[in-house]
């Protein structure tokens, strides 16, 4: 994408309209990749490329979309990829990993609640509770 080549020049020469144009283009491009697909389905390497660019140039909308995508990604190595990235700031790494942890905790809490409700419904339908 040409934006990746133009951004360093736009930053060096402080061409704000070009920076804004690149931000809009990258954000729309990433949004189109996500459009009509379930969250987390964009390839991790593509998401990381966009996230590192968003982090470097402070593109908040793109950064938010990329973080949402990484959090929803089922790739078991996506957290390690984020943590090992040399291109992301520590702040962004921490945000992504904390959100991933929150998501895991929500899934575990839901599973516990479902299991508890299932166990309680068995007990109230005449099931016996065996105790030592």
GROMACS .gro file of C-alpha atoms in nm:
model
  132
    1UNK     CA    1   0.000   0.000   0.000
    2UNK     CA    2   0.131   0.344  -0.089
    3UNK     CA    3   0.028   0.486   0.248
    4UNK     CA    4   0.304   0.292   0.421
    5UNK     CA    5   0.561   0.464   0.201
    6UNK     CA    6   0.401   0.807   0.223
    7UNK     CA    7   0.355   0.822   0.600
    8UNK     CA    8   0.724   0.864   0.692
    9UNK     CA    9   0.754   1.145   0.438
   10UNK     CA   10   0.433   1.313   0.553
   11UNK     CA   11   0.557   1.299   0.910
   12UNK     CA   12   0.907   1.422   0.827
   13UNK     CA   13   0.781   1.719   0.626
   14UNK     CA   14   0.481   1.773   0.856
   15UNK     CA   15   0.222   1.747   0.580
   16UNK     CA   16  -0.089   1.712   0.796
   17UNK     CA   17  -0.341   1.671   0.510
   18UNK     CA   18  -0.138   1.380   0.374
   19UNK     CA   19  -0.120   1.220   0.719
   20UNK     CA   20  -0.497   1.254   0.755
   21UNK     CA   21  -0.554   1.115   0.406
   22UNK     CA   22  -0.334   0.813   0.481
   23UNK     CA   23  -0.513   0.758   0.811
   24UNK     CA   24  -0.851   0.765   0.639
   25UNK     CA   25  -0.732   0.531   0.365
   26UNK     CA   26  -0.581   0.276   0.604
   27UNK     CA   27  -0.883   0.287   0.836
   28UNK     CA   28  -1.126   0.235   0.547
   29UNK     CA   29  -0.911  -0.041   0.403
   30UNK     CA   30  -0.905  -0.229   0.732
   31UNK     CA   31  -1.278  -0.172   0.788
   32UNK     CA   32  -1.346  -0.321   0.442
   33UNK     CA   33  -1.140  -0.628   0.532
   34UNK     CA   34  -1.359  -0.679   0.838
   35UNK     CA   35  -1.688  -0.602   0.664
   36UNK     CA   36  -1.926  -0.894   0.651
   37UNK     CA   37  -1.690  -1.124   0.841
   38UNK     CA   38  -1.693  -1.233   1.200
   39UNK     CA   39  -1.466  -1.048   1.440
   40UNK     CA   40  -1.119  -1.197   1.457
   41UNK     CA   41  -1.115  -1.333   1.102
   42UNK     CA   42  -0.860  -1.090   0.954
   43UNK     CA   43  -0.512  -1.248   0.941
   44UNK     CA   44  -0.299  -1.170   1.245
   45UNK     CA   45  -0.004  -1.044   1.040
   46UNK     CA   46  -0.225  -0.798   0.849
   47UNK     CA   47  -0.383  -0.676   1.172
   48UNK     CA   48  -0.041  -0.636   1.334
   49UNK     CA   49   0.086  -0.435   1.037
   50UNK     CA   50  -0.209  -0.198   1.063
   51UNK     CA   51  -0.183  -0.180   1.442
   52UNK     CA   52   0.186  -0.094   1.439
   53UNK     CA   53   0.119   0.184   1.188
   54UNK     CA   54  -0.174   0.312   1.395
   55UNK     CA   55   0.041   0.305   1.707
   56UNK     CA   56   0.332   0.485   1.545
   57UNK     CA   57   0.123   0.762   1.390
   58UNK     CA   58  -0.148   0.784   1.660
   59UNK     CA   59  -0.439   0.678   1.441
   60UNK     CA   60  -0.688   0.613   1.720
   61UNK     CA   61  -0.979   0.472   1.514
   62UNK     CA   62  -0.757   0.229   1.328
   63UNK     CA   63  -0.582   0.132   1.650
   64UNK     CA   64  -0.915   0.056   1.819
   65UNK     CA   65  -1.033  -0.157   1.526
   66UNK     CA   66  -0.707  -0.351   1.520
   67UNK     CA   67  -0.715  -0.414   1.894
   68UNK     CA   68  -1.074  -0.539   1.872
   69UNK     CA   69  -0.971  -0.769   1.588
   70UNK     CA   70  -0.675  -0.911   1.781
   71UNK     CA   71  -0.882  -0.965   2.095
   72UNK     CA   72  -1.148  -1.153   1.899
   73UNK     CA   73  -0.889  -1.357   1.707
   74UNK     CA   74  -0.890  -1.726   1.802
   75UNK     CA   75  -0.529  -1.776   1.698
   76UNK     CA   76  -0.367  -1.916   2.015
   77UNK     CA   77  -0.040  -1.743   1.926
   78UNK     CA   78  -0.181  -1.394   1.868
   79UNK     CA   79  -0.106  -1.290   2.226
   80UNK     CA   80   0.253  -1.402   2.192
   81UNK     CA   81   0.284  -1.224   1.858
   82UNK     CA   82   0.165  -0.902   2.024
   83UNK     CA   83   0.394  -0.945   2.325
   84UNK     CA   84   0.699  -1.020   2.109
   85UNK     CA   85   0.641  -0.735   1.863
   86UNK     CA   86   0.928  -0.491   1.834
   87UNK     CA   87   0.711  -0.240   1.649
   88UNK     CA   88   0.439  -0.185   1.909
   89UNK     CA   89   0.468   0.044   2.208
   90UNK     CA   90   0.449  -0.117   2.551
   91UNK     CA   91   0.127   0.075   2.616
   92UNK     CA   92  -0.050  -0.078   2.315
   93UNK     CA   93   0.085  -0.426   2.394
   94UNK     CA   94  -0.051  -0.397   2.746
   95UNK     CA   95  -0.391  -0.277   2.623
   96UNK     CA   96  -0.429  -0.566   2.379
   97UNK     CA   97  -0.314  -0.829   2.629
   98UNK     CA   98  -0.537  -0.692   2.906
   99UNK     CA   99  -0.836  -0.701   2.672
  100UNK     CA  100  -0.753  -1.057   2.568
  101UNK     CA  101  -0.732  -1.154   2.935
  102UNK     CA  102  -1.066  -0.986   3.006
  103UNK     CA  103  -1.221  -1.181   2.718
  104UNK     CA  104  -1.085  -1.511   2.850
  105UNK     CA  105  -1.216  -1.429   3.198
  106UNK     CA  106  -1.562  -1.349   3.057
  107UNK     CA  107  -1.572  -1.678   2.867
  108UNK     CA  108  -1.466  -1.871   3.178
  109UNK     CA  109  -1.725  -1.694   3.393
  110UNK     CA  110  -1.996  -1.774   3.137
  111UNK     CA  111  -1.892  -2.140   3.130
  112UNK     CA  112  -1.897  -2.158   3.510
  113UNK     CA  113  -2.242  -1.998   3.519
  114UNK     CA  114  -2.377  -2.241   3.257
  115UNK     CA  115  -2.230  -2.539   3.440
  116UNK     CA  116  -2.373  -2.419   3.773
  117UNK     CA  117  -2.718  -2.364   3.622
  118UNK     CA  118  -2.707  -2.706   3.458
  119UNK     CA  119  -2.607  -2.871   3.785
  120UNK     CA  120  -2.879  -2.687   3.975
  121UNK     CA  121  -3.145  -2.783   3.721
  122UNK     CA  122  -3.047  -3.150   3.754
  123UNK     CA  123  -3.068  -3.128   4.132
  124UNK     CA  124  -3.415  -2.969   4.126
  125UNK     CA  125  -3.555  -3.229   3.884
  126UNK     CA  126  -3.535  -3.512   4.128
  127UNK     CA  127  -3.167  -3.583   4.089
  128UNK     CA  128  -2.979  -3.704   4.392
  129UNK     CA  129  -2.683  -3.527   4.538
  130UNK     CA  130  -2.425  -3.774   4.656
  131UNK     CA  131  -2.217  -3.668   4.952
  132UNK     CA  132  -1.949  -3.843   5.146
   0.00000   0.00000   0.00000
